[in-house]
Each structure stands twice: as C-alpha cells, then as structure tokens.
Short mmCIF file of C-alpha atoms in Angstrom, two decimals:
data_model
loop_
_atom_site.label_atom_id
_atom_site.label_comp_id
_atom_site.label_asym_id
_atom_site.label_seq_id
_atom_site.Cartn_x
_atom_site.Cartn_y
_atom_site.Cartn_z
CA UNK O 11 14.05 -49.35 -18.50
CA UNK O 12 11.91 -46.48 -17.23
CA UNK O 13 13.05 -43.09 -18.46
CA UNK O 14 11.60 -39.73 -17.40
CA UNK O 15 11.68 -37.41 -20.41
CA UNK O 16 11.59 -33.81 -19.18
CA UNK O 17 11.56 -31.20 -21.92
CA UNK O 18 11.33 -27.43 -22.29
CA UNK O 19 11.61 -26.44 -18.64
CA UNK O 20 12.19 -22.80 -19.64
CA UNK O 21 13.34 -21.62 -16.24
CA UNK O 22 10.13 -22.65 -14.47
CA UNK O 23 11.54 -23.92 -11.18
CA UNK O 24 8.22 -24.51 -9.34
CA UNK O 25 6.99 -26.72 -12.19
CA UNK O 26 10.26 -28.63 -12.37
CA UNK O 27 10.35 -29.20 -8.62
CA UNK O 28 6.84 -30.68 -8.76
CA UNK O 29 7.78 -32.96 -11.66
CA UNK O 30 11.00 -34.14 -10.01
CA UNK O 31 9.05 -35.00 -6.86
CA UNK O 32 6.72 -37.16 -8.94
CA UNK O 33 9.62 -38.68 -10.86
CA UNK O 34 11.22 -39.62 -7.55
CA UNK O 35 8.16 -41.64 -6.61
CA UNK O 36 8.30 -43.51 -9.93
CA UNK O 37 11.75 -45.05 -9.32
CA UNK O 38 12.93 -44.35 -12.85
CA UNK O 39 16.21 -45.68 -14.21
CA UNK O 40 17.22 -42.43 -15.89
CA UNK O 41 16.17 -38.83 -16.41
CA UNK O 42 16.67 -37.13 -19.76
CA UNK O 43 16.39 -33.36 -20.00
CA UNK O 44 15.44 -32.66 -23.60
CA UNK O 45 16.66 -29.09 -24.06
CA UNK O 46 15.58 -25.48 -23.55
CA UNK O 47 16.13 -25.62 -19.83
CA UNK O 48 17.16 -22.10 -18.89
CA UNK O 49 15.44 -19.59 -21.18
CA UNK O 50 12.79 -18.19 -18.87
CA UNK O 51 12.39 -16.43 -15.53
CA UNK O 52 14.80 -18.38 -13.29
CA UNK O 53 17.84 -19.58 -15.29
CA UNK O 54 20.36 -19.82 -12.46
CA UNK O 55 17.95 -21.54 -10.08
CA UNK O 56 17.05 -24.02 -12.82
CA UNK O 57 20.73 -24.73 -13.48
CA UNK O 58 21.36 -25.43 -9.80
CA UNK O 59 18.36 -27.75 -9.63
CA UNK O 60 19.16 -29.82 -12.72
CA UNK O 61 22.79 -30.15 -11.64
CA UNK O 62 21.61 -31.70 -8.38
CA UNK O 63 19.91 -34.50 -10.31
CA UNK O 64 21.65 -37.43 -11.98
CA UNK O 65 20.55 -36.99 -15.59
CA UNK O 66 21.50 -36.92 -19.24
CA UNK O 67 21.05 -33.78 -21.32
CA UNK O 68 20.10 -32.99 -24.91
CA UNK O 69 20.81 -29.52 -26.31
CA UNK O 70 17.93 -27.32 -27.41
CA UNK O 71 18.07 -24.26 -29.62
CA UNK O 72 17.77 -21.94 -26.60
CA UNK O 73 20.69 -23.73 -24.91
CA UNK O 74 22.80 -23.32 -28.04
CA UNK O 75 21.99 -19.62 -28.43
CA UNK O 76 20.95 -18.19 -25.03
CA UNK O 77 19.38 -14.75 -25.03
CA UNK O 78 20.81 -11.75 -23.19
CA UNK O 79 18.71 -12.34 -20.05
CA UNK O 80 19.82 -15.96 -19.75
CA UNK O 81 23.49 -15.07 -20.29
CA UNK O 82 23.26 -12.37 -17.62
CA UNK O 83 22.04 -14.91 -15.06
CA UNK O 84 24.36 -17.84 -15.86
CA UNK O 85 28.12 -17.95 -15.45
CA UNK O 86 30.28 -18.72 -18.47
CA UNK O 87 30.92 -22.29 -17.35
CA UNK O 88 27.22 -23.11 -17.16
CA UNK O 89 26.52 -21.47 -20.52
CA UNK O 90 29.35 -23.44 -22.12
CA UNK O 91 28.19 -26.65 -20.46
CA UNK O 92 24.71 -26.28 -21.95
CA UNK O 93 26.10 -25.44 -25.38
CA UNK O 94 28.18 -28.64 -25.26
CA UNK O 95 25.24 -30.98 -24.73
CA UNK O 96 24.77 -33.46 -27.57
CA UNK O 97 22.09 -33.17 -30.23
CA UNK O 98 20.80 -36.66 -29.35
CA UNK O 99 21.02 -39.26 -26.60
CA UNK O 100 20.06 -42.89 -27.17
CA UNK O 101 18.92 -45.14 -24.33
CA UNK O 102 17.34 -48.58 -24.69
CA UNK O 103 16.77 -48.14 -28.45
CA UNK O 104 14.97 -44.82 -27.90
CA UNK O 105 16.50 -41.66 -29.37
CA UNK O 106 15.98 -38.41 -27.46
CA UNK O 107 16.37 -35.10 -29.31
CA UNK O 108 15.01 -31.56 -29.03
CA UNK O 109 13.42 -30.62 -32.37
CA UNK O 110 14.62 -33.49 -34.61
CA UNK O 111 17.56 -35.92 -34.54
CA UNK O 112 19.26 -33.81 -37.22
CA UNK O 113 18.72 -30.25 -35.96
CA UNK O 114 17.73 -28.54 -32.69
CA UNK O 115 15.42 -26.03 -34.41
CA UNK O 116 14.00 -27.20 -37.76
CA UNK O 117 11.86 -28.66 -39.13
CA UNK O 118 9.01 -27.97 -36.73
CA UNK O 119 6.75 -30.93 -36.03
CA UNK O 120 3.27 -30.84 -34.54
CA UNK O 121 0.43 -33.33 -34.55
CA UNK O 122 -0.90 -31.45 -37.61
CA UNK O 123 2.32 -31.80 -39.64
CA UNK O 124 2.19 -33.77 -42.92
CA UNK O 125 3.61 -37.31 -43.04
CA UNK O 126 6.50 -36.31 -45.29
CA UNK O 127 7.84 -33.94 -42.63
CA UNK O 128 7.97 -36.77 -40.11
CA UNK O 129 9.56 -39.05 -42.71
CA UNK O 130 12.30 -36.49 -43.30
CA UNK O 131 12.95 -36.09 -39.59
CA UNK O 132 13.19 -39.87 -39.16
CA UNK O 133 15.42 -40.41 -42.20
CA UNK O 134 18.36 -42.64 -41.29
CA UNK O 135 17.08 -43.22 -37.74
CA UNK O 136 16.84 -46.88 -36.73
CA UNK O 137 15.74 -46.44 -33.11
CA UNK O 138 12.37 -47.95 -32.25
CA UNK O 139 11.18 -44.56 -30.99
CA UNK O 140 12.18 -40.90 -31.18
CA UNK O 141 11.23 -38.62 -28.29
CA UNK O 142 11.32 -34.88 -28.98
CA UNK O 143 9.95 -31.62 -27.63
CA UNK O 144 10.36 -28.07 -28.98
CA UNK O 145 6.67 -27.42 -29.75
CA UNK O 146 5.51 -27.85 -26.13
CA UNK O 147 2.57 -30.19 -26.88
CA UNK O 148 2.26 -33.89 -26.12
CA UNK O 149 1.41 -36.16 -29.03
CA UNK O 150 2.36 -39.44 -30.68
CA UNK O 151 2.64 -40.20 -34.40
CA UNK O 152 4.02 -43.64 -35.28
CA UNK O 153 7.62 -43.76 -34.03
CA UNK O 154 7.51 -40.08 -33.06
CA UNK O 155 6.61 -38.86 -29.57
CA UNK O 156 6.54 -35.31 -28.22
CA UNK O 157 6.98 -35.38 -24.45
CA UNK O 158 5.40 -31.96 -23.91
CA UNK O 159 6.79 -29.09 -21.85
CA UNK O 160 7.45 -28.95 -18.13
CA UNK O 161 7.62 -25.17 -17.90
CA UNK O 162 5.82 -23.60 -20.87
CA UNK O 163 3.18 -26.00 -22.23
CA UNK O 164 0.58 -25.24 -24.90
CA UNK O 165 -1.98 -27.77 -23.70
CA UNK O 166 -5.17 -25.85 -22.89
CA UNK O 167 -4.19 -26.47 -19.28
CA UNK O 168 -1.90 -24.90 -16.66
CA UNK O 169 0.29 -27.72 -15.38
CA UNK O 170 3.64 -29.39 -16.12
CA UNK O 171 3.76 -32.02 -18.86
CA UNK O 172 6.32 -34.78 -19.40
CA UNK O 173 6.58 -38.42 -20.47
CA UNK O 174 7.53 -41.71 -18.84
CA UNK O 175 9.16 -43.92 -21.47
CA UNK O 176 9.45 -47.69 -21.12
CA UNK O 177 8.04 -50.36 -23.42
CA UNK O 178 5.20 -47.89 -23.87
CA UNK O 179 4.97 -44.13 -23.43
CA UNK O 180 2.87 -42.63 -20.67
CA UNK O 181 2.03 -38.95 -21.02
CA UNK O 182 2.07 -37.31 -17.61
CA UNK O 183 0.50 -34.13 -16.22
CA UNK O 184 1.80 -32.74 -12.92
CA UNK O 185 0.13 -29.84 -11.09
CA UNK O 186 2.34 -27.21 -9.46
CA UNK O 187 1.90 -24.13 -7.27
CA UNK O 188 0.81 -21.56 -9.84
CA UNK O 189 0.49 -18.70 -7.36
CA UNK O 190 4.03 -19.29 -6.11
CA UNK O 191 5.32 -19.43 -9.69
CA UNK O 192 3.58 -16.18 -10.59
CA UNK O 193 5.00 -14.38 -7.57
CA UNK O 194 8.54 -15.64 -8.18
CA UNK O 195 8.47 -14.80 -11.87
CA UNK O 196 7.17 -11.27 -11.28
CA UNK O 197 9.91 -10.72 -8.68
CA UNK O 198 12.65 -12.13 -10.91
CA UNK O 199 13.17 -9.11 -13.14
CA UNK O 200 12.68 -11.22 -16.25
CA UNK O 201 11.53 -8.83 -19.00
CA UNK O 202 8.74 -11.17 -20.12
CA UNK O 203 7.44 -11.93 -16.63
CA UNK O 204 4.21 -9.94 -16.74
CA UNK O 205 3.10 -11.23 -20.12
CA UNK O 206 4.07 -14.81 -19.27
CA UNK O 207 2.13 -14.78 -16.01
CA UNK O 208 -0.92 -13.32 -17.73
CA UNK O 209 -0.85 -15.58 -20.77
CA UNK O 210 0.64 -18.84 -19.42
CA UNK O 211 -0.26 -19.01 -15.74
CA UNK O 212 -3.43 -16.98 -15.23
CA UNK O 213 -4.95 -18.59 -18.31
CA UNK O 214 -4.13 -21.71 -20.32
CA UNK O 215 -2.44 -21.18 -23.70
CA UNK O 216 -4.41 -22.54 -26.63
CA UNK O 217 -3.06 -25.72 -28.18
CA UNK O 218 -4.93 -25.03 -31.41
CA UNK O 219 -3.48 -21.52 -31.69
CA UNK O 220 0.04 -22.76 -30.95
CA UNK O 221 -0.30 -25.52 -33.55
CA UNK O 222 -1.49 -23.06 -36.17
CA UNK O 223 1.38 -20.72 -35.38
CA UNK O 224 4.05 -23.42 -35.63
CA UNK O 225 2.61 -24.79 -38.86
CA UNK O 226 2.59 -21.29 -40.35
CA UNK O 227 6.37 -21.17 -39.92
CA UNK O 228 6.93 -24.16 -42.19
#
C-alpha cells in the first residue's frame, strides 16, 4: 500500500492544498493526517479542506487541547470530532501516531535523542514501522520515522514536508505559494500572524535551533 502521511498542518491551507495536489498525482491508497491540524492561522478553512478528503486521523496534542483562537474559529462539533480521534492508527503493519504511540505530547523525539528514549517510545509496539510527527522535522531512526510538517516545518527551508509510506519511506518536499500564505495569514486576525510570517515564511526556521530547543525540554 501507498500511504500519504501528512502531519502538523497547523492551519496552513496554502501548504496543505499544494500537498494534496501532489498526493492526488501519486494515486495513494490512503491518507493519514497525523495530528495538530487546526492550531494556526486558518482553522475553519483547514477543517473544511480535510473533511473533503477521504482520510484517517490521529489526534495531536493541539487537537486534544485547542487554544482560544482555534476554539473561536471552530464549531463545537468540529472541536469534539478532533478530540475524538484515536491516539494511533495502524495500516499495513505501520503504526501512525503524533508524538509517540503511548502519548500525544511526551516524550519528545528528535534525530538527536538518545537511543533509550526511542526504545521507551517503541516499548510494546510490534509494527514494522512507527510514523510520527510533533517535532516538525523529517528523520529516520531504525523503526522510527518522523514525516515532517506540512504547515510549520523546521527544516532550514520554506516548503511543505510529508512522507509517502510503502515498503520504503520517501520523504517529500512540496513548494507552495508563500506570498499568498503570508497575505492570508496576516488578514486572518490570528494573533501570531505577524511573527509567524516573519519567522516561518520570510525566512526558514533553523532545524538545529529547533532540535536544541526540543532536547532542552527533556
């Protein structure tokens, strides 16, 4: 099977639209959204878009506990729907989760994390592969794969990142209309719009700095 693993959209509709167009050309068997879909500039528009796609959903920490902005833009039914998503989905002996199979927030795993942290996250998991997100950076360590982030990547690059999972894992990078995204985000009223555009669209966030930050939390 060919599965498109789309993680950490974070309300970035222009990026998601570009990825879904590419996914459509790949003739995948399934799409898995790996959590943290709505926290960002365009929650309602993101919800409408993902609901138009046949997909399976994994709950992320931001879906479980949406912030005030996200709640103000989503109706109660949509908020409850996201909170009801499962912690994991298994397809073709691959387990999809947000942070780990046991928790949608902790522990945090990056490509700099020690082996024992991965061992703990994989404890009791028999699937041939675990695909996660949460830290917004693509990497592979043994049975562990991070698919990256569609809408808020920390990759030293301004694009949308996702993974195509079959017998192997292909890390994908999809360009999107950055100027359109910046204009829509600034017009959205999202409180973080100006800083996000400056730090995530007009320049590329540092992967090394993000890794150091996440590791400092553990």
